[in-house]
């Protein structure tokens, strides 16, 4: 190939890219205008139906057909979102009633959206979650489709679908959803599960019971995510956690989560185990000692004090640091720790002095 | 010498030079097309709610190494305290400044001295004092240490970091308010992400308030403006393309996030290299590939850091010489990666690109120009063809630069005035034909006084920023 031809071809493509840039500006402007006009059209139509609902009448079938047609396109569903946002703020109750009455539209759309590109699919569960559309209806067909979306390779599609399924407030659905995410090959970050579960607004005790009932079916990582969720959400589950804590054959990560739980929710039943884990390394990894030492801040007492002082001289940095933090949080002062400050262990002295100085500084700021 | 032989030599040089230019053109072409397409796709993704609608906070330590930054350090920390993110801490490491960098911070943020023991996992120069502040939105720590260079200061920051991810950023830069949220997205999207690079944009003449752009315009200074075009081309083009095959070799020292555990395992920043930012990334590739650790290094196109670029040619020359030396040191240190099948695409594509089109480019370009002059003198140059070819080549590069510029502007929701568009159009040709060749000569002389510069911070004149 002649070099000039190659260069000219490149130039032609680049010039067309600049043209694309210019055209894109116009497309964007047009799209914005179209979104505004579409949402105004939809807002007028929805407002009319809301008036009908106010009068105790039912939503017209024509309106449902109109919605099916409009919302089938992504431009339509984005306009619907924009239109509904404004109405929802003004009349949340009537809006909720409107969404309950138009549920069949969303049921229909679920099957339309599942065949679209994954980028476009993600918007649909987002809408379902945002307006709590699934809260008042149970449609097996729709749930099946949503559960299928959890197998998508698109993390945002999975994430929006999970939120939509949580909004149903059904523990069994949550259990099933987590199971699908768990066996799915696509990576779903643990934070998205643990923090995401916080959006579940249903009965949390019931959710806890259901999740514990099938606990063994989940992978270790998912079990840890669930236990962390219980801890963050403040869901009490002392008996189950104690069982995990006692079971020496249980996976370490799961037991770590249980120790952290008992740090947040101290229990006298867990005290002796935590004291033992903090004091004796035995054939366990150092993480057990470090995490248990941190948990000791919730178990004041003479034995705790003795173990913390001992752990201040640990050869492991994390154990030493956690021990100093626990001493600080338990309110020990220079006088209580005189043996540490008079002792020969420079590392123990330094870390403890730093923590106590820090506490004093923080208190001074508060004053 | 036989004239035919001379002609043959010139022919060989000419063909090689043209092949080299065609190779570079093809690379630029692919990278700009892929880069622009990626940005447009990202914009579409956002429109269709393919983004995390809620905030998920991965704990981050921001490490800011500083040396003689008394003019900007307080403002930099102020901007860091306004970031829209919940879980982070700030560690400023004063690398033995000769000015009042530390005192400025202590006074501005009511900091008090502490005797904090540090978990030294990477060797670095000893600390002289540590100050902390507890009445800010997030924990703020100042560590003053013996001078040891930027890499050493960063290693100190890593030792002091309490969170699993750390961000390194320059003390003369400003993070956009949403930059941390955007930077952690790749970590949430993908498994085994060990580093994420952000986008660096020149802040000269840009008005920022609490990390948000209040007024955007192209820099008044022509040199700064040309650098903006160059930054856009480089960030849009090469970084997005390399990101496609996990082959990024550079995460700018001005703004990048790393997994602390992996960086410590790989040995931290190298004290002996001037391009410590690039060296770390190459080292991470090497470490993970050698130890068969699954990993990925990502690029977050919408996480923005604003930084001042030099407005004086002297400062720019100093900066580019430093970069070029850093590039050479890194490439030399990791020469085993060159076209080595063990390192896959990183060894074959990324390393070779940086070797041929970055490290050796000033030599090749200057040699090419020199050859043309000699060929012209001995009447062996088809001058009209050569001029036409160079003109086409320069136009082509200018068009690519403009494509990168406009794609970037549109996809990050910035608006530029027609006057600025015109300025960009006019300057891009000048940047390609003049600045590029000046910089080629500058980089060619980078090795002069090489040993003396080892721990040099590479100062450029700082101005207070509009934040």
mmCIF file with all atom_site columns, C-alpha atoms in Angstrom, chain B residues 257-343:
data_model
loop_
_atom_site.group_PDB
_atom_site.id
_atom_site.type_symbol
_atom_site.label_atom_id
_atom_site.label_alt_id
_atom_site.label_comp_id
_atom_site.label_asym_id
_atom_site.label_entity_id
_atom_site.label_seq_id
_atom_site.pdbx_PDB_ins_code
_atom_site.Cartn_x
_atom_site.Cartn_y
_atom_site.Cartn_z
_atom_site.occupancy
_atom_site.B_iso_or_equiv
_atom_site.pdbx_formal_charge
_atom_site.auth_seq_id
_atom_site.auth_comp_id
_atom_site.auth_asym_id
_atom_site.auth_atom_id
_atom_site.pdbx_PDB_model_num
ATOM 1  C CA . UNK B 1 257 ? -4.436  4.918   43.854 1.00 0.00 ? 257 UNK B CA 1
ATOM 2  C CA . UNK B 1 258 ? -2.675  1.724   44.921 1.00 0.00 ? 258 UNK B CA 1
ATOM 3  C CA . UNK B 1 259 ? -3.386  -1.329  47.040 1.00 0.00 ? 259 UNK B CA 1
ATOM 4  C CA . UNK B 1 260 ? -1.041  -0.900  49.994 1.00 0.00 ? 260 UNK B CA 1
ATOM 5  C CA . UNK B 1 261 ? -0.469  -4.590  50.641 1.00 0.00 ? 261 UNK B CA 1
ATOM 6  C CA . UNK B 1 262 ? 0.684   -5.259  47.051 1.00 0.00 ? 262 UNK B CA 1
ATOM 7  C CA . UNK B 1 263 ? 2.894   -2.171  46.902 1.00 0.00 ? 263 UNK B CA 1
ATOM 8  C CA . UNK B 1 264 ? 4.600   -3.173  50.165 1.00 0.00 ? 264 UNK B CA 1
ATOM 9  C CA . UNK B 1 265 ? 5.087   -6.731  48.913 1.00 0.00 ? 265 UNK B CA 1
ATOM 10 C CA . UNK B 1 266 ? 6.650   -5.358  45.715 1.00 0.00 ? 266 UNK B CA 1
ATOM 11 C CA . UNK B 1 267 ? 9.053   -3.183  47.737 1.00 0.00 ? 267 UNK B CA 1
ATOM 12 C CA . UNK B 1 268 ? 7.439   0.269   47.556 1.00 0.00 ? 268 UNK B CA 1
ATOM 13 C CA . UNK B 1 269 ? 8.765   3.235   45.609 1.00 0.00 ? 269 UNK B CA 1
ATOM 14 C CA . UNK B 1 270 ? 12.327  3.087   44.327 1.00 0.00 ? 270 UNK B CA 1
ATOM 15 C CA . UNK B 1 271 ? 14.582  5.744   45.885 1.00 0.00 ? 271 UNK B CA 1
ATOM 16 C CA . UNK B 1 272 ? 17.076  5.580   43.055 1.00 0.00 ? 272 UNK B CA 1
ATOM 17 C CA . UNK B 1 273 ? 14.682  6.463   40.251 1.00 0.00 ? 273 UNK B CA 1
ATOM 18 C CA . UNK B 1 274 ? 13.491  9.890   39.213 1.00 0.00 ? 274 UNK B CA 1
ATOM 19 C CA . UNK B 1 275 ? 10.371  8.504   37.583 1.00 0.00 ? 275 UNK B CA 1
ATOM 20 C CA . UNK B 1 276 ? 9.234   6.727   40.750 1.00 0.00 ? 276 UNK B CA 1
ATOM 21 C CA . UNK B 1 277 ? 5.603   6.767   39.594 1.00 0.00 ? 277 UNK B CA 1
ATOM 22 C CA . UNK B 1 278 ? 6.290   4.834   36.410 1.00 0.00 ? 278 UNK B CA 1
ATOM 23 C CA . UNK B 1 279 ? 8.810   2.570   38.112 1.00 0.00 ? 279 UNK B CA 1
ATOM 24 C CA . UNK B 1 280 ? 6.230   1.507   40.684 1.00 0.00 ? 280 UNK B CA 1
ATOM 25 C CA . UNK B 1 281 ? 3.681   0.555   38.039 1.00 0.00 ? 281 UNK B CA 1
ATOM 26 C CA . UNK B 1 282 ? 6.227   -1.403  36.000 1.00 0.00 ? 282 UNK B CA 1
ATOM 27 C CA . UNK B 1 283 ? 7.384   -3.068  39.205 1.00 0.00 ? 283 UNK B CA 1
ATOM 28 C CA . UNK B 1 284 ? 3.813   -4.065  40.063 1.00 0.00 ? 284 UNK B CA 1
ATOM 29 C CA . UNK B 1 285 ? 3.430   -5.677  36.636 1.00 0.00 ? 285 UNK B CA 1
ATOM 30 C CA . UNK B 1 286 ? 6.719   -7.472  37.054 1.00 0.00 ? 286 UNK B CA 1
ATOM 31 C CA . UNK B 1 287 ? 5.984   -8.581  40.635 1.00 0.00 ? 287 UNK B CA 1
ATOM 32 C CA . UNK B 1 288 ? 2.484   -9.881  39.903 1.00 0.00 ? 288 UNK B CA 1
ATOM 33 C CA . UNK B 1 289 ? 3.428   -11.606 36.641 1.00 0.00 ? 289 UNK B CA 1
ATOM 34 C CA . UNK B 1 290 ? 6.557   -13.209 38.097 1.00 0.00 ? 290 UNK B CA 1
ATOM 35 C CA . UNK B 1 291 ? 4.674   -14.488 41.136 1.00 0.00 ? 291 UNK B CA 1
ATOM 36 C CA . UNK B 1 292 ? 1.626   -15.450 39.069 1.00 0.00 ? 292 UNK B CA 1
ATOM 37 C CA . UNK B 1 293 ? -0.637  -13.188 41.133 1.00 0.00 ? 293 UNK B CA 1
ATOM 38 C CA . UNK B 1 294 ? -3.854  -12.255 39.309 1.00 0.00 ? 294 UNK B CA 1
ATOM 39 C CA . UNK B 1 295 ? -4.006  -8.471  39.057 1.00 0.00 ? 295 UNK B CA 1
ATOM 40 C CA . UNK B 1 296 ? -5.235  -5.571  37.038 1.00 0.00 ? 296 UNK B CA 1
ATOM 41 C CA . UNK B 1 297 ? -4.188  -1.953  36.743 1.00 0.00 ? 297 UNK B CA 1
ATOM 42 C CA . UNK B 1 298 ? -7.055  0.294   35.716 1.00 0.00 ? 298 UNK B CA 1
ATOM 43 C CA . UNK B 1 299 ? -7.610  3.816   34.542 1.00 0.00 ? 299 UNK B CA 1
ATOM 44 C CA . UNK B 1 300 ? -10.536 5.898   35.800 1.00 0.00 ? 300 UNK B CA 1
ATOM 45 C CA . UNK B 1 301 ? -11.203 8.396   33.016 1.00 0.00 ? 301 UNK B CA 1
ATOM 46 C CA . UNK B 1 302 ? -13.576 10.535  35.063 1.00 0.00 ? 302 UNK B CA 1
ATOM 47 C CA . UNK B 1 303 ? -11.522 10.833  38.275 1.00 0.00 ? 303 UNK B CA 1
ATOM 48 C CA . UNK B 1 304 ? -9.903  14.226  37.818 1.00 0.00 ? 304 UNK B CA 1
ATOM 49 C CA . UNK B 1 305 ? -6.968  15.907  39.474 1.00 0.00 ? 305 UNK B CA 1
ATOM 50 C CA . UNK B 1 306 ? -6.100  19.503  38.577 1.00 0.00 ? 306 UNK B CA 1
ATOM 51 C CA . UNK B 1 307 ? -2.442  20.416  38.511 1.00 0.00 ? 307 UNK B CA 1
ATOM 52 C CA . UNK B 1 308 ? -0.324  23.416  37.592 1.00 0.00 ? 308 UNK B CA 1
ATOM 53 C CA . UNK B 1 309 ? 1.798   22.940  34.508 1.00 0.00 ? 309 UNK B CA 1
ATOM 54 C CA . UNK B 1 310 ? 4.960   24.995  33.913 1.00 0.00 ? 310 UNK B CA 1
ATOM 55 C CA . UNK B 1 311 ? 4.424   28.344  32.229 1.00 0.00 ? 311 UNK B CA 1
ATOM 56 C CA . UNK B 1 312 ? 8.089   28.989  31.564 1.00 0.00 ? 312 UNK B CA 1
ATOM 57 C CA . UNK B 1 313 ? 10.118  27.107  28.996 1.00 0.00 ? 313 UNK B CA 1
ATOM 58 C CA . UNK B 1 314 ? 12.959  26.688  31.482 1.00 0.00 ? 314 UNK B CA 1
ATOM 59 C CA . UNK B 1 315 ? 10.650  24.951  33.996 1.00 0.00 ? 315 UNK B CA 1
ATOM 60 C CA . UNK B 1 316 ? 9.144   22.787  31.293 1.00 0.00 ? 316 UNK B CA 1
ATOM 61 C CA . UNK B 1 317 ? 12.585  21.762  30.090 1.00 0.00 ? 317 UNK B CA 1
ATOM 62 C CA . UNK B 1 318 ? 13.575  20.796  33.644 1.00 0.00 ? 318 UNK B CA 1
ATOM 63 C CA . UNK B 1 319 ? 10.387  18.772  34.085 1.00 0.00 ? 319 UNK B CA 1
ATOM 64 C CA . UNK B 1 320 ? 10.726  16.941  30.786 1.00 0.00 ? 320 UNK B CA 1
ATOM 65 C CA . UNK B 1 321 ? 14.380  16.128  31.343 1.00 0.00 ? 321 UNK B CA 1
ATOM 66 C CA . UNK B 1 322 ? 13.437  14.661  34.682 1.00 0.00 ? 322 UNK B CA 1
ATOM 67 C CA . UNK B 1 323 ? 10.623  12.616  33.148 1.00 0.00 ? 323 UNK B CA 1
ATOM 68 C CA . UNK B 1 324 ? 12.894  11.345  30.422 1.00 0.00 ? 324 UNK B CA 1
ATOM 69 C CA . UNK B 1 325 ? 15.594  10.317  32.867 1.00 0.00 ? 325 UNK B CA 1
ATOM 70 C CA . UNK B 1 326 ? 12.965  8.589   34.978 1.00 0.00 ? 326 UNK B CA 1
ATOM 71 C CA . UNK B 1 327 ? 11.736  6.766   31.891 1.00 0.00 ? 327 UNK B CA 1
ATOM 72 C CA . UNK B 1 328 ? 15.264  5.656   31.032 1.00 0.00 ? 328 UNK B CA 1
ATOM 73 C CA . UNK B 1 329 ? 15.994  4.469   34.587 1.00 0.00 ? 329 UNK B CA 1
ATOM 74 C CA . UNK B 1 330 ? 12.753  2.500   34.735 1.00 0.00 ? 330 UNK B CA 1
ATOM 75 C CA . UNK B 1 331 ? 13.211  0.897   31.325 1.00 0.00 ? 331 UNK B CA 1
ATOM 76 C CA . UNK B 1 332 ? 16.785  -0.003  32.165 1.00 0.00 ? 332 UNK B CA 1
ATOM 77 C CA . UNK B 1 333 ? 15.900  -1.417  35.563 1.00 0.00 ? 333 UNK B CA 1
ATOM 78 C CA . UNK B 1 334 ? 13.199  -3.618  34.080 1.00 0.00 ? 334 UNK B CA 1
ATOM 79 C CA . UNK B 1 335 ? 14.983  -4.484  30.837 1.00 0.00 ? 335 UNK B CA 1
ATOM 80 C CA . UNK B 1 336 ? 14.241  -8.167  31.375 1.00 0.00 ? 336 UNK B CA 1
ATOM 81 C CA . UNK B 1 337 ? 10.632  -7.392  30.404 1.00 0.00 ? 337 UNK B CA 1
ATOM 82 C CA . UNK B 1 338 ? 11.590  -6.306  26.886 1.00 0.00 ? 338 UNK B CA 1
ATOM 83 C CA . UNK B 1 339 ? 9.731   -8.503  24.399 1.00 0.00 ? 339 UNK B CA 1
ATOM 84 C CA . UNK B 1 340 ? 9.791   -11.266 27.003 1.00 0.00 ? 340 UNK B CA 1
ATOM 85 C CA . UNK B 1 341 ? 6.934   -13.759 26.475 1.00 0.00 ? 341 UNK B CA 1
ATOM 86 C CA . UNK B 1 342 ? 6.774   -14.281 30.248 1.00 0.00 ? 342 UNK B CA 1
ATOM 87 C CA . UNK B 1 343 ? 5.377   -10.737 30.555 1.00 0.00 ? 343 UNK B CA 1
#
